[in-house]
Short mmCIF file of C-alpha atoms in Angstrom, two decimals:
data_model
loop_
_atom_site.label_atom_id
_atom_site.label_comp_id
_atom_site.label_asym_id
_atom_site.label_seq_id
_atom_site.Cartn_x
_atom_site.Cartn_y
_atom_site.Cartn_z
CA MET A 1468 6.99 13.23 10.31
CA ILE A 1469 7.63 10.53 7.73
CA VAL A 1470 11.35 10.07 7.12
CA LEU A 1471 12.30 8.19 3.98
CA ARG A 1472 15.60 6.78 5.22
CA ARG A 1473 13.87 4.93 8.08
CA HIS A 1474 11.41 3.19 5.76
CA LEU A 1475 14.19 2.51 3.26
CA GLY A 1476 16.36 0.98 5.99
CA ASP A 1477 13.48 -1.23 7.12
CA ALA A 1478 12.84 -2.40 3.56
CA LEU A 1479 16.50 -3.29 3.01
CA ARG A 1480 16.74 -5.15 6.31
CA ARG A 1481 13.54 -7.12 5.58
CA ARG A 1482 14.94 -8.19 2.21
CA ARG A 1483 18.24 -9.28 3.76
CA LEU A 1484 16.59 -11.24 6.58
CA ARG A 1485 14.21 -12.93 4.16
CA GLN A 1486 17.29 -14.24 2.36
CA GLY A 1487 18.76 -15.49 5.63
CA ARG A 1488 21.90 -13.41 5.11
CA THR A 1489 24.01 -11.56 7.65
CA LEU A 1490 25.06 -7.90 7.62
CA ARG A 1491 28.60 -9.17 7.06
CA GLN A 1492 27.67 -11.14 3.94
CA VAL A 1493 25.67 -8.36 2.32
CA SER A 1494 28.14 -5.61 3.20
CA ALA A 1495 30.96 -7.67 1.66
CA ALA A 1496 28.94 -8.31 -1.51
CA ALA A 1497 28.02 -4.61 -1.76
CA ARG A 1498 31.58 -3.49 -0.92
CA VAL A 1499 30.37 -1.22 1.84
CA SER A 1500 31.49 -1.40 5.46
CA LEU A 1501 29.43 -3.46 7.85
CA GLY A 1502 28.95 -0.43 10.12
CA TYR A 1503 27.70 1.68 7.24
CA LEU A 1504 25.16 -0.93 6.10
CA SER A 1505 23.99 -1.34 9.68
CA GLU A 1506 23.45 2.43 9.99
CA VAL A 1507 21.55 2.51 6.69
CA GLU A 1508 19.31 -0.36 7.83
CA ARG A 1509 18.58 1.47 11.09
CA GLY A 1510 17.66 4.64 9.21
CA GLN A 1511 20.60 6.57 10.65
CA LYS A 1512 22.45 7.24 7.40
CA GLU A 1513 21.17 8.47 4.05
CA PRO A 1514 22.71 6.17 1.46
CA SER A 1515 23.88 7.87 -1.71
CA SER A 1516 22.22 6.67 -4.90
CA GLU A 1517 25.39 4.79 -5.82
CA LEU A 1518 25.61 2.96 -2.48
CA LEU A 1519 21.92 2.17 -2.54
CA GLY A 1520 22.44 0.68 -6.00
CA ALA A 1521 25.32 -1.41 -4.66
CA ILE A 1522 23.24 -2.68 -1.73
CA CYS A 1523 20.34 -3.62 -4.02
CA GLY A 1524 22.82 -5.35 -6.31
CA ALA A 1525 24.21 -7.34 -3.38
CA LEU A 1526 20.67 -8.32 -2.42
CA GLN A 1527 19.87 -9.13 -6.07
CA VAL A 1528 16.75 -7.04 -5.76
CA PRO A 1529 15.88 -4.42 -8.36
CA LEU A 1530 15.95 -0.89 -6.97
CA SER A 1531 12.46 -0.40 -8.42
CA GLN A 1532 11.14 -3.19 -6.20
CA VAL A 1533 12.73 -1.79 -3.05
CA LEU A 1534 11.21 1.61 -3.84
CA ARG A 1535 7.85 -0.03 -4.42
CA ASP A 1536 8.07 -1.68 -0.97
CA VAL A 1537 9.01 1.66 0.58
CA SER A 1538 6.22 3.49 -1.25
CA ASP A 1539 3.65 0.99 0.03
CA ASP A 1540 5.01 1.28 3.56
CA ILE A 1541 4.97 5.05 3.52
CA ALA A 1542 1.46 5.15 2.03
CA LEU A 1543 0.24 3.25 5.11
CA ALA A 1544 2.08 5.66 7.39
CA GLU A 1545 0.56 8.61 5.51
CA LEU A 1546 -2.92 7.19 5.94
CA ALA A 1547 -2.25 6.73 9.65
CA ASP A 1548 -0.90 10.24 10.25
CA GLY A 1549 -3.29 12.09 7.94
CA THR A 1550 -0.59 13.31 5.53
CA LEU A 1551 -2.85 12.45 2.61
CA VAL A 1552 -5.45 14.99 3.74
CA GLY A 1553 -5.21 18.11 1.64
CA SER A 1554 -2.89 16.51 -0.87
CA GLU A 1555 -3.45 16.17 -4.58
CA LEU A 1556 -4.54 12.61 -3.95
CA ALA A 1557 -6.89 13.14 -1.04
CA PRO A 1558 -10.49 12.25 -1.76
CA PRO A 1559 -12.69 15.36 -1.84
CA ALA A 1560 -14.23 15.99 1.58
CA GLY A 1561 -17.53 17.73 1.02
CA PRO A 1562 -17.36 21.11 -0.67
CA THR A 1563 -13.90 21.49 -2.09
CA VAL A 1564 -11.70 24.17 -0.64
CA ALA A 1565 -8.24 24.86 -1.98
CA PRO A 1566 -5.49 23.63 0.35
CA ASP A 1567 -4.00 27.08 0.76
CA VAL A 1568 -7.39 28.45 1.79
CA VAL A 1569 -7.59 25.74 4.43
CA ALA A 1570 -4.10 26.58 5.61
CA ALA A 1571 -5.00 30.24 5.87
CA ALA A 1572 -8.30 29.67 7.69
CA MET B 416 23.92 2.42 -14.07
CA ILE B 417 20.58 3.48 -12.66
CA VAL B 418 20.98 6.42 -10.29
CA LEU B 419 18.06 7.09 -7.99
CA ARG B 420 18.63 10.84 -7.58
CA ARG B 421 18.26 11.42 -11.34
CA HIS B 422 14.90 9.66 -11.50
CA LEU B 423 13.81 11.37 -8.28
CA GLY B 424 14.76 14.77 -9.67
CA ASP B 425 12.81 14.09 -12.86
CA ALA B 426 9.74 13.03 -10.89
CA LEU B 427 9.83 16.17 -8.74
CA ARG B 428 10.27 18.43 -11.74
CA ARG B 429 7.40 16.75 -13.61
CA ARG B 430 5.12 17.29 -10.62
CA ARG B 431 6.10 20.96 -10.35
CA LEU B 432 5.65 21.64 -14.05
CA ARG B 433 2.28 19.87 -14.08
CA GLN B 434 1.19 22.38 -11.44
CA GLY B 435 2.46 25.27 -13.54
CA ARG B 436 4.72 26.43 -10.71
CA THR B 437 8.19 27.93 -10.86
CA LEU B 438 11.33 26.81 -9.05
CA ARG B 439 11.08 30.05 -7.09
CA GLN B 440 7.56 29.34 -5.88
CA VAL B 441 8.22 25.77 -4.83
CA SER B 442 11.59 26.50 -3.22
CA ALA B 443 9.97 29.29 -1.16
CA ALA B 444 7.12 27.01 -0.09
CA ALA B 445 9.58 24.25 0.84
CA ARG B 446 11.97 26.70 2.55
CA VAL B 447 14.91 25.47 0.53
CA SER B 448 17.10 27.63 -1.68
CA LEU B 449 16.22 27.92 -5.35
CA GLY B 450 19.68 26.70 -6.33
CA TYR B 451 19.35 23.65 -4.13
CA LEU B 452 15.95 22.69 -5.53
CA SER B 453 17.27 23.17 -9.04
CA GLU B 454 20.22 20.86 -8.32
CA VAL B 455 17.89 18.24 -6.84
CA GLU B 456 15.64 18.39 -9.91
CA ARG B 457 18.65 17.94 -12.18
CA GLY B 458 19.80 14.91 -10.20
CA GLN B 459 22.95 16.65 -9.04
CA LYS B 460 22.24 16.67 -5.30
CA GLU B 461 20.96 13.89 -3.05
CA PRO B 462 18.18 15.46 -0.98
CA SER B 463 18.10 14.40 2.66
CA SER B 464 14.91 12.69 3.77
CA GLU B 465 13.87 15.85 5.60
CA LEU B 466 14.37 18.10 2.58
CA LEU B 467 12.62 15.63 0.31
CA GLY B 468 9.70 15.68 2.74
CA ALA B 469 9.66 19.48 2.63
CA ILE B 470 9.69 19.52 -1.19
CA CYS B 471 6.83 17.00 -1.36
CA GLY B 472 4.95 19.09 1.19
CA ALA B 473 5.44 22.20 -0.94
CA LEU B 474 4.16 20.30 -3.98
CA GLN B 475 1.29 18.91 -1.90
CA VAL B 476 2.12 15.45 -3.17
CA PRO B 477 2.47 12.51 -0.79
CA LEU B 478 6.01 11.15 -0.63
CA SER B 479 4.56 7.68 -1.29
CA GLN B 480 3.23 8.89 -4.63
CA VAL B 481 6.53 10.43 -5.70
CA LEU B 482 8.28 7.17 -4.81
CA ARG B 483 5.71 5.23 -6.78
CA ASP B 484 6.39 7.43 -9.82
CA VAL B 485 10.12 6.90 -9.38
CA SER B 486 9.72 3.15 -8.93
CA ASP B 487 7.70 2.89 -12.14
CA ASP B 488 10.28 4.98 -13.99
CA ILE B 489 13.19 2.91 -12.74
CA ALA B 490 11.41 -0.36 -13.51
CA LEU B 491 11.27 0.72 -17.16
CA ALA B 492 14.95 1.63 -17.09
CA GLU B 493 15.76 -1.76 -15.52
CA LEU B 494 13.86 -3.57 -18.23
CA ALA B 495 15.74 -1.59 -20.84
CA ASP B 496 19.21 -2.21 -19.39
CA GLY B 497 18.67 -5.82 -18.33
CA THR B 498 19.07 -5.18 -14.58
CA LEU B 499 16.16 -7.46 -13.89
CA VAL B 500 18.01 -10.46 -15.31
CA GLY B 501 19.36 -12.65 -12.53
CA SER B 502 17.40 -10.82 -9.85
CA GLU B 503 14.97 -12.36 -7.40
CA LEU B 504 12.23 -11.16 -9.69
CA ALA B 505 13.57 -12.50 -12.94
CA PRO B 506 11.24 -15.01 -14.56
CA PRO B 507 12.58 -18.58 -14.42
CA ALA B 508 14.44 -19.70 -17.51
CA GLY B 509 12.79 -22.35 -19.66
CA PRO B 510 9.17 -22.57 -20.70
CA THR B 511 7.41 -19.69 -19.08
CA VAL B 512 3.82 -18.69 -19.07
CA ALA B 513 3.47 -14.96 -18.91
CA PRO B 514 0.94 -13.63 -16.38
CA ASP B 515 -1.05 -11.93 -19.11
CA VAL B 516 -1.33 -15.21 -20.96
CA VAL B 517 -2.72 -16.79 -17.81
CA ALA B 518 -5.09 -13.91 -17.37
CA ALA B 519 -6.28 -14.24 -20.95
CA ALA B 520 -6.78 -18.01 -20.74
#
């Protein structure tokens, strides 16, 4: 199963490492505890919208860009695990059958 | 301040309404309570990653696509409120050539 907080944590960690900054530096700038930021980066805590905003602010990265990174990441994971099959976005596979018909078959 | 859960709630509600489905139908399909889904749509509750996955599953929309919608939405809000200024992505000050000018050249 695809879990948003893991991909979000990865995206935040990648941004921080690309800037050559430590957990301590970013947690201080975001005014969150080092342990909390570490848990968020490891996908163990769901950050609230406010704390996510503070972390993005500390990284000087727009939230929209972090979400774009996460969306791209998750799209790859969805392709790999077949989540896209049967979704609104899935390409039609032969004769079209409604998803709920497939589920019931 | 830009608050992710509000934009996320809007995106989920738009998807549901586009499908002509009720809160009751989608909450039943996602196995979440109607009140909870309603609060998520109004940006009053932060959905956990697992519940967000269940709601996307019920809407038959890939999570990546919902996040893309939200990212686009938030990017517009960031442009409007000046969040992008001073960020990694801000265009350099001074003479700038916009990408569309380059593309048109």
